[in-house]
mmCIF file of C-alpha atoms in Angstrom:
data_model
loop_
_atom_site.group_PDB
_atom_site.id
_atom_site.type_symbol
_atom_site.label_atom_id
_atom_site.label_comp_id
_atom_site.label_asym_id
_atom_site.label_seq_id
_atom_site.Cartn_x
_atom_site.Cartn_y
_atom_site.Cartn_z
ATOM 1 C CA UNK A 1 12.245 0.378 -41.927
ATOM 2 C CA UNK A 2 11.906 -2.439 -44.775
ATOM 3 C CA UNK A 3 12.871 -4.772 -44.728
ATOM 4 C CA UNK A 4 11.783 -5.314 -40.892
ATOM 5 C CA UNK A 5 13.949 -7.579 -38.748
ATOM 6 C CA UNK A 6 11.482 -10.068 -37.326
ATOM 7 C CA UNK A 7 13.464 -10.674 -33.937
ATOM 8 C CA UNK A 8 13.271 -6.936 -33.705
ATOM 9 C CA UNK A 9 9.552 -6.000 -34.206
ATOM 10 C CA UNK A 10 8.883 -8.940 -31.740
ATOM 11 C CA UNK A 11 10.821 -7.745 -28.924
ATOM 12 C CA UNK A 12 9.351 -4.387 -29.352
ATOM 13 C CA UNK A 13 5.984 -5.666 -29.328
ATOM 14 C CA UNK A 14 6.928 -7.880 -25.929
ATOM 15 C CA UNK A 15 7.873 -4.646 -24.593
ATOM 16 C CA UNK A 16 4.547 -2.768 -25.725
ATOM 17 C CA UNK A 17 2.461 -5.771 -24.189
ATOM 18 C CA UNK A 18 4.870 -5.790 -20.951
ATOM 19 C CA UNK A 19 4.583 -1.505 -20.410
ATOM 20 C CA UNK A 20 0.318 -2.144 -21.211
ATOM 21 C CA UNK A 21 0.142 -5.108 -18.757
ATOM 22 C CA UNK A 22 2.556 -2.811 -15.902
ATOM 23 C CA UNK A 23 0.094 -0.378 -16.732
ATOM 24 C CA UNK A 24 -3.334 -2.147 -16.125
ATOM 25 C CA UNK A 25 -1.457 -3.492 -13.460
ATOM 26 C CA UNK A 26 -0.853 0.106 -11.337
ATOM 27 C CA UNK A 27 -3.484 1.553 -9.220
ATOM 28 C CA UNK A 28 -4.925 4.586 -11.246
ATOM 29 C CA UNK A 29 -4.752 6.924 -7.421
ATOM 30 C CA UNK A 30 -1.351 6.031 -6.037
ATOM 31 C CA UNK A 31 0.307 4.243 -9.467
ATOM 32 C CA UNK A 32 1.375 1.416 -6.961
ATOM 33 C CA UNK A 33 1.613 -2.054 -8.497
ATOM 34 C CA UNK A 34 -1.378 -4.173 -7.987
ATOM 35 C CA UNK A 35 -2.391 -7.441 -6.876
ATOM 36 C CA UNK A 36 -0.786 -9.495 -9.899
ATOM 37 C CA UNK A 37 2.077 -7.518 -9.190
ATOM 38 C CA UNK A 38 2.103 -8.085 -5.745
ATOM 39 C CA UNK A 39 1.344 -11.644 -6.180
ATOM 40 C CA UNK A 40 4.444 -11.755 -8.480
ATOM 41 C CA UNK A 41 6.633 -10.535 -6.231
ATOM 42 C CA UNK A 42 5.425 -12.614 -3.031
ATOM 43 C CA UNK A 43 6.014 -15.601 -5.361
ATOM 44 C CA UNK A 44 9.386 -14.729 -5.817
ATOM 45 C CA UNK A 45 10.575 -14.080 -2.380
ATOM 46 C CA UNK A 46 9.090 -17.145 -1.932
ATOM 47 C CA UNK A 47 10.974 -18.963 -4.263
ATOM 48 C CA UNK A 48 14.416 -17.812 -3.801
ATOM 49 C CA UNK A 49 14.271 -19.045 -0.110
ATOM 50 C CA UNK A 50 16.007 -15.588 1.493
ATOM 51 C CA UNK A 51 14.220 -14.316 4.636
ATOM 52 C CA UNK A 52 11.626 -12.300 3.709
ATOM 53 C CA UNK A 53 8.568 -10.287 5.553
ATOM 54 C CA UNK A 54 5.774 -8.980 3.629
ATOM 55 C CA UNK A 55 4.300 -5.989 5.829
ATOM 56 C CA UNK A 56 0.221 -5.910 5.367
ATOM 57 C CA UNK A 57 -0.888 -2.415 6.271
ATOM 58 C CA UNK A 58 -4.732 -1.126 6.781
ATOM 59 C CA UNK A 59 -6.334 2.435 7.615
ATOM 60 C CA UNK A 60 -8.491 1.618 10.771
ATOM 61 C CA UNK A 61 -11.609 4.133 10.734
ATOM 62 C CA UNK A 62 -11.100 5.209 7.110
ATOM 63 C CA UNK A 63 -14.992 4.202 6.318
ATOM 64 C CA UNK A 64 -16.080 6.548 9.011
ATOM 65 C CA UNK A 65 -13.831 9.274 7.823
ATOM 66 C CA UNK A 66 -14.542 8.860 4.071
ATOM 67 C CA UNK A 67 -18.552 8.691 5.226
ATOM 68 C CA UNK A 68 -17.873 12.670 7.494
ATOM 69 C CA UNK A 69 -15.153 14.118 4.968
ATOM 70 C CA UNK A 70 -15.823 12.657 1.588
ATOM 71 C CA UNK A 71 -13.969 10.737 -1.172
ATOM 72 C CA UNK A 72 -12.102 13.176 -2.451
ATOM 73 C CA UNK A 73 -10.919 14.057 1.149
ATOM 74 C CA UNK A 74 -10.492 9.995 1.513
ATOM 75 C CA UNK A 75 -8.480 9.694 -1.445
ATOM 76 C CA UNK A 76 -5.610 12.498 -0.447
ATOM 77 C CA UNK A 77 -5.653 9.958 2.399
ATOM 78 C CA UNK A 78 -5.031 7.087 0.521
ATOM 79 C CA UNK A 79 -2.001 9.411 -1.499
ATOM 80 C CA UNK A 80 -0.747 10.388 1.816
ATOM 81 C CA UNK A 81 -0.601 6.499 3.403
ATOM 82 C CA UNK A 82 1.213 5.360 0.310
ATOM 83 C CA UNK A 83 3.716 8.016 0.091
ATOM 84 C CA UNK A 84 4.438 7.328 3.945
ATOM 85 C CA UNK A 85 4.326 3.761 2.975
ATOM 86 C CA UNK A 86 6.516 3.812 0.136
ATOM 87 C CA UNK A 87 9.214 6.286 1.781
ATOM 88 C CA UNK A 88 9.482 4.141 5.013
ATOM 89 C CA UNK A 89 9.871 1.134 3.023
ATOM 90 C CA UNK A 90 12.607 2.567 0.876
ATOM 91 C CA UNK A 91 14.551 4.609 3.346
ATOM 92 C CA UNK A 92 14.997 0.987 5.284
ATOM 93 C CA UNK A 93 15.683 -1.385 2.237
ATOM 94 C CA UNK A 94 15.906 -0.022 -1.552
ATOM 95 C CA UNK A 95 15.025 -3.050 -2.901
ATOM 96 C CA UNK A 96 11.524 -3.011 -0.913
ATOM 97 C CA UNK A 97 8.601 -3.353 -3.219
ATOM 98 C CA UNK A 98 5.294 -1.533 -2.171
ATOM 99 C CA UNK A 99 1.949 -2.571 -3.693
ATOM 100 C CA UNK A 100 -1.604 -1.075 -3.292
ATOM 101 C CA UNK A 101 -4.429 -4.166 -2.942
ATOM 102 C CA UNK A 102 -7.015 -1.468 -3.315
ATOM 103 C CA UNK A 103 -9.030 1.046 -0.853
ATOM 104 C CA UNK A 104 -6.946 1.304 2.041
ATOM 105 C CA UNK A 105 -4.903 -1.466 1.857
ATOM 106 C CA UNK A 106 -0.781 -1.944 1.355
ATOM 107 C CA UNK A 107 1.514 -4.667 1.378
ATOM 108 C CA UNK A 108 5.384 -4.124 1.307
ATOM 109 C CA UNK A 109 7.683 -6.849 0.716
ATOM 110 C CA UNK A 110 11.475 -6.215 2.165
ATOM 111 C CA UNK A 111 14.206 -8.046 3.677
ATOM 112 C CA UNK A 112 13.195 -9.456 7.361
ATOM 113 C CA UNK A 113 16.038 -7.425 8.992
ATOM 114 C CA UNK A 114 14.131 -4.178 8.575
ATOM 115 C CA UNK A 115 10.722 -5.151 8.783
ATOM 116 C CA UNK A 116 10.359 -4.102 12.325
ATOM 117 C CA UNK A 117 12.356 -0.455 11.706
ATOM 118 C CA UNK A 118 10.151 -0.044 8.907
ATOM 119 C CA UNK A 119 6.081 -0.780 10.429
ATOM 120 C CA UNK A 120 8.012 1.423 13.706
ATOM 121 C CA UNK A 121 8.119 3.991 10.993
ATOM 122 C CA UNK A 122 5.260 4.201 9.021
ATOM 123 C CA UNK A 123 3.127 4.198 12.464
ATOM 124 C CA UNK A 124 4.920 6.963 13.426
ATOM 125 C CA UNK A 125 4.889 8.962 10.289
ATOM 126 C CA UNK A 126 1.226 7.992 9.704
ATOM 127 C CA UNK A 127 0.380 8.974 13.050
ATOM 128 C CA UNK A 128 2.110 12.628 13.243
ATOM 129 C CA UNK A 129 -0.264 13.384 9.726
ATOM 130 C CA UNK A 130 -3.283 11.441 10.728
ATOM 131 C CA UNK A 131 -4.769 15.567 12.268
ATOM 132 C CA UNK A 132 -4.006 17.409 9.418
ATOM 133 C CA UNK A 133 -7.161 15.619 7.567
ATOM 134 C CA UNK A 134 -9.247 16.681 9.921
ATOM 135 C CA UNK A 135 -10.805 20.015 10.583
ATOM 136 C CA UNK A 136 -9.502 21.490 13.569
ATOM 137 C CA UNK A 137 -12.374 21.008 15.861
ATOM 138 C CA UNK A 138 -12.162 17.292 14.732
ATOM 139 C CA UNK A 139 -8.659 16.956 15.329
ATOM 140 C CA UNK A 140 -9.077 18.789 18.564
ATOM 141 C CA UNK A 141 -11.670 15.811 19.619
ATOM 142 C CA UNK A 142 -9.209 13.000 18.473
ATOM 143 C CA UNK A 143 -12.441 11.871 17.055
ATOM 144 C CA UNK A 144 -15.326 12.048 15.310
ATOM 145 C CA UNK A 145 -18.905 11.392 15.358
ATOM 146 C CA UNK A 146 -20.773 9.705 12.686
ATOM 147 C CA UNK A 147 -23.062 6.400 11.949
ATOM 148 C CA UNK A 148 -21.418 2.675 12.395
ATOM 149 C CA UNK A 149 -22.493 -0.144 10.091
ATOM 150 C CA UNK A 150 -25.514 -0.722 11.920
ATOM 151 C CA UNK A 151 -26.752 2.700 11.545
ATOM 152 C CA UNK A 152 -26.109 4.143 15.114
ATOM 153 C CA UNK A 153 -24.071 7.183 15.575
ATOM 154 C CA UNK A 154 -20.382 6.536 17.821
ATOM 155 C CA UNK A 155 -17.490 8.142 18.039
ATOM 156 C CA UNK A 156 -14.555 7.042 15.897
ATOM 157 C CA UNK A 157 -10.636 8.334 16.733
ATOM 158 C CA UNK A 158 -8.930 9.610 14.292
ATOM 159 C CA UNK A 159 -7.129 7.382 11.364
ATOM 160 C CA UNK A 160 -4.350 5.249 12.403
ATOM 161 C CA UNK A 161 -2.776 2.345 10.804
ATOM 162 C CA UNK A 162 -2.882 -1.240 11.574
ATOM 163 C CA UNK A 163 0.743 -3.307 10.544
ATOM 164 C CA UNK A 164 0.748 -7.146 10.767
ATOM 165 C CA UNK A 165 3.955 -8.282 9.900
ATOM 166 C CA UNK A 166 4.336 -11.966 8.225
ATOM 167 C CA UNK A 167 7.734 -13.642 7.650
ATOM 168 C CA UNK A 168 10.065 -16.954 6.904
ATOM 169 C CA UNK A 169 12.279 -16.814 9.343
ATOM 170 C CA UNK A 170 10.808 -19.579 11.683
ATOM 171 C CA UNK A 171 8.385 -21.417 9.151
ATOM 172 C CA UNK A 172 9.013 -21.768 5.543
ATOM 173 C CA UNK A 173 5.862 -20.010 3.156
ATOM 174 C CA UNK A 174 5.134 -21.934 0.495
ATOM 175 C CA UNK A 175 2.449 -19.945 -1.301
#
């Protein structure tokens, strides 16, 4: 309306720029925050000196099984690893933030005190769905065969997830 107020129209244009910037920000598959996000967030656990662990989680095999089943098949993958990602984390602390570096990394940043309940649980969860993306001869195997980086066909065991686990509790992180 006219006359506009000017401390009005630029806190709705802050707001615009903040929603585009989350936006940009989100990774178009899962819609988890990205890596300025993510670095945002480490930076301020970092700064507010409470104990902290940021949880880094990676698909082991997912090149072989994106190469055999496809990226479309690999991306309901990637959907499935951050929902079991994202529900672990929250179940365990519901202030944990869960970000999505890109391909088939994670990090989640919660409160030390549940770190350890919450990797124990995304292994497990990942683990019981890990066969249904496989064809049931596949997941009958535990395995499958296709090429390695060098070209040479081996056998590669179904997805799993590798968790390393980094916290403040005995050194102090400073970026």
């Amino acid at each position: 309306l006219k006359p506009a107020d000017e401390e009005e129209v630029l806190a709705r244009v802050k707001l615009l720029l903040k929603r585009s910037l989350q936006r940009m920000d989100c990774n178009p598959l899962t819609k988890l925050p990205g890596n300025p996000s993510i670095q945002c967030r480490a930076e301020k656990e970092i700064n507010c000196g409470q104990k902290f662990a940021l949880i880094y989680a990676d698909l082991n095999n997912f090149k072989a099984y994106n190469d055999v089943y496809g990226f479309k098949a690999g991306d309901n993958v990637i959907l499935a690893a951050a929902k079991i990602i994202e529900s672990c984390a929250l179940k365990a602390d519901k202030d944990a933030f869960v970000g999505h570096i890109g391909g088939d990394d994670f990090v989640c940043i919660c409160r030390f005190e549940v770190a350890d309940a919450i990797t124990k649980d995304i292994a497990k969860n990942f683990d019981l769905a890990a066969p249904s993306f496989y064809n049931k001869k596949d997941a009958m195997h535990g395995f499958i065969i296709t090429k390695d980086r060098k070209g040479e066909l081996c056998k590669f065991p179904l997805l799993s997830v590798s968790l390393a686990v980094v916290h403040n509790t005995l050194k102090q992180i400073t970026n």
